[in-house]
Structures are given as C-alpha cells and as structure tokens.
Amino acid sequence: MLGGMTTQNEHNAIEAELVNASFRNANDLNFAGVLILSLLVFVVQDATPWWTWLPGLVFLYLVTLLRAIEIRRYRRTPEYRNSRQWIFGQTVYSGLAGICWGVVSTLLLMYLPTALQLFVLTVSTVVAATTASEDIVLVLPPRVFILASISPPVLWMLIQDDQMYIVLAIMLLAFLAIVITIGNKKSHLFTEAQHLRFQNEFLAKELSRQRDLLERTNKSKSRFLAAASHDLRQPVAALMIFLEQLEFEQHLSIKGKGVLEHAQQATSSMCSLLDSLLDISRLDGQAIRKSIRPFSIRKLFDEMEDEFRQLAEQKGLRLKFSACSAVIESDRVLMGQILRNLVSNAIRYTPAGRILVGCRHRQGMLSIEVHDTGIGIAEDQLPKIFEEFYQVDNSERDRQQGLGLGLSIVDRAARLLGHTLTLTTRLGMGSSFALTVPLAKTGVAKEQSAPLQAATAPVLAGRLIAVIENEGNIRAGMNNLLQSWGCRVVSADSAANMIEQLDSMGEIVEMIISDFGLRGGVNGVEAIARIRQRWGAELPALLFTGDISKETHTLAKNAGLPILYKPAKAETLCEAITDAFGSFDIQKPKNRMSDPNEKVDLQAKCNE
C-alpha cells in the first residue's frame, strides 16, 4: 500500500465507489424482478390458489417500492448514510425480495404439475443467476437474495421421496455455486480496478504535492541564498575594503605583506563563492532577463583570449581561439559567462597540452566548442558534473581548484537561453563542450558602445561624496578608502541623518553612494531620490548593496540607478564611481553597471 494513504481510507473510498456503481443500476434490476414474478404468477394462477402467490407478490411490490425510495434518497443525498449503512440497507431489501421469491415459488411447486414445476424452477434459477452475474459490484446483497430465493424450493425438493427432485436440487445448487463463483471473480476484478484507480489518483496527487513542495523548496532555497548572500556580503565587503587599504601601507614588513597576500587570496575565494551563489540564485529564481540581440563572436573571443592568455601561459598550456566571423543571436553577457566558465574549467583541469576554442557551422546554427587535452571525465561521473559544488578529482575541496559551481551555472544559463549544450569526453584524453546557438539572420552585429576607459574618467580628488551605509564597519572602510583617493566624504546610516549633515555643512554634494537596507525605514533607492529632490535630479548616484533580490534590482532599474554588488574590489568600486560621474559629466551612454547581470571587467586600476 502506498504511503500517505492508509488501507482503511482506501477501503472506505472503494466501498463508497462500489455503492455508487451498484445504486446506478439498482432500479432496473428491482423492477425487472417484480415484473418477472408477476408474469410467472399470471401463467400459473389458474392452477394454484390465490393465497399461494398474492401475499408474496404484494409484499415484493412493497419491498421494491421502499427500495426505489431508498435509491432515490441515495442519489440526492449520498452523505445521508455511510457506505456500510447503504450496503446493509441493500442487503436487507435483497433478503426480503429473495424471501418473497422463495416462498412464492415453493408454494407454487406444491400445487403445480411437473411441467409447470420445471417452468417455475427454471424462472427462479434464471433470476437468481442473473442477480449474481449482473450485480457484480456488491457481492453481499445478491448472495443473500440467492440464498433466500433458492433455499426454500431446494429444501422442498430434497424432502420429496422422488429421485428426480433430489437430482434437480443437487444440480440447482451446483449451478448456483458456479454462478456465485463467477460473480465473485467479476466483483474482485471490479474491486481491483477501483483499487488501481485510487492508487493512480493518489500517485497523481502525491506527484502534484511533491512538485509543489519541490517548487516551494526551490524558491525557499533561492530566498535563503539571497538572504545568506546578503548577510555574508556585508562583513566580507568591509573586510575587502580594509585589506585593500592595508595593501598601500608602506611600513608593512615582508612577513606582513605575505600574511596580507594570503588574507586577500582567502577573501578573493570567498568573493568568488558569493558571486557564484549570486549567479545560481538569479538563474534559479529567474531574476535574469535575457536580452537577445545579434553580436559578433569574434569580439567575444578576442576579449576572452586577452583575459585567459596569461593564466594559460602560467600553466604551460597552449590556448588558441580560432578565427570566427559569425554573428549569432543570443545574450552577450550570458554567453560571455558561459564561455568564460568553460574556458576557465578547461584550464583548471588540463595539466599539460592545449585548449582550443572554435566554431563550426551546422545547418543554420553555430556550434561554439571548447576542446581540451585534460584529465577527462569518467562515465560514472557524467550525471554529476552539472550539480552544484561537484568537482572531478577534488574530494578534499581545495579552494585553489575552484568551487564547483562553474558548470552548474553553464547548464542553467544555457537552458535559460534555450541553447543546446553537449559534452564529449574520455578519461585521460580530455573533454569537448559544444554550445549550439542560432546564427543572426541579418549577419550584422549591433555592438554596444565601448565602455569609458578609466583613463578618461573625471578625477575623484576633491569630490564631495555622500556615503549612506547601515553597517558601521563598511561605513568606516568606505570613508578611509574614498579619502585615500582624495575624495571628501560625509557618511551616515540613514537618509534623514545624511540630509541633516548636508544641511549643516552648507556645501553642494557631488555624488551619493548608498546601501539598500538603511535605518529609519527608508531604503537606498528612496534615500537617493530624497537627496536628489534637495540637491538636483542630475546628482550622480550609485547603489552599493549586498541585497541580490529581484525586487531590489527592479526598484533600482526603474529609478535608473546603477548597482554594484558587495563585496567589490577597490578598483571595481573606483570604476563604478567614475562611470557614474562620467554619465552626468560628459553625457556618456547609460553605463553598464545598471545591468546587475553583467559583471564588471576593470580596464584600469585606480591608484592610491
């Protein structure tokens, strides 16, 4: 029996269905029975006294009428009684009807000649057999009817001092036994069919319940990742800012610099994990909105070659990107993320040899392929490699070998874009990943304007920047970091405190950097809006937050605010600030930071 549905519950459900099926055809059988007895009496009435058949016939009509009323009540209000009570009522009426048949037929046999006796026995036997075979749903009422209708004439024949009657009685009993057995088998098949039906219905409900539970669990996981990521990002952001400042301290000893380097490396690993969790959370929660447009794969290859060449050379690997002039239809940011993860994964798991990235045209599609001569993947590990945190040959969870989220992100992003991802691999011989994407119909790519280089960005020195940050450690770190860049800083933990300080200073603020979650019940988007109302709608602003929820992204996007997610390196923060200044100072196109799905690739560092 399936878990979740008890045997008693299923038995009650089947019993109710049996009652319902039996009552649907009950009227036809009842009226047929009383009609047949009436016709039988009509044939033999001249040869028998009236008292042998009239009382029994009248009583059968009364029983049939009461039974019809009961059936009508069931069809109107089946909840009036439970299934057991309905079955008991049917059994009583069947027994009473059987007694009428048994008594009338026995009394008729006493007065009729042999030919008519055989006629009466034949009709009684056919009626009993029909009851057993037709009402296969409930076995108890027909059994009671058969016993009540056949027992009296059989007993009468057995006490007759005539061999023919005895043989007839035995034959009648054997025939009825066979009929009852066949009826029981049919009833058993019907019951089994109902049993399977209820099992299937339960399985469907259980499957639906498990699916809903899985969806709720998945949403809860995404909310948990978002909440946990936010709570972790706050202290990690503060730690990264402080470590960035320590790097420029001149009095650090050689040992101290080594400790700082290890601390930065550990913090970088933690940031990579948080960024990957952010990607997983976005992809699972469908917070990423894909933007499909034509772009040249060659430019993406050029960017990736510059990005990974040094890393490959450090491992002694030959990294080659084949020339490809194709223009594809896809989301450039997500495609870049997919290919970066595939190339990074290939470099990580290729101890020696080469890595080739290229394209093949396949029936109006383009297959972008990443081949390596690495360690390959065993066949029994293939179903697991796209799972979160699973890594081939890294059971010790060495952080230097990555986090095990890259291929999981690749799989999710490919499914989001509707692109087919295939893998061919041989253990010890290497692996080949192929991503099949549609070619652009026009063959012309509409490339976005190149981002403003840091070299042309306005100088930060002397700028008055307002920092609204809920966390004291991050607020202090931001103050020190911005001041080290020559900025003048005013900081507060809420919009009200910031406005109060700016009013008292009497100076014109030149930029706002705000967290999303602030004190005073006003979020960062609202805080920036209030300050802009006082000091100008064109005031540059940046939302610097660890809140990765879809709602926060939507609010910032609607307000036209760029977002930088915590934790971020100092140079990334510097570039975001200069981009925000540049968007107002030199009217550059809306900067890429407004799209939280795209990661910032810093072109130049901000120096001390």
Coordinates of N, CA and C in Angstrom, one line a residue, residues 155 517 599:
L155 N -34.9 -27.0 -0.5 CA -35.3 -27.9 0.7 C -36.5 -28.7 0.4
G517 N 19.6 48.5 2.2 CA 18.9 48.4 3.5 C 19.5 49.5 4.5
K599 N 28.9 41.4 -15.1 CA 30.0 41.6 -14.1 C 31.0 42.6 -14.7

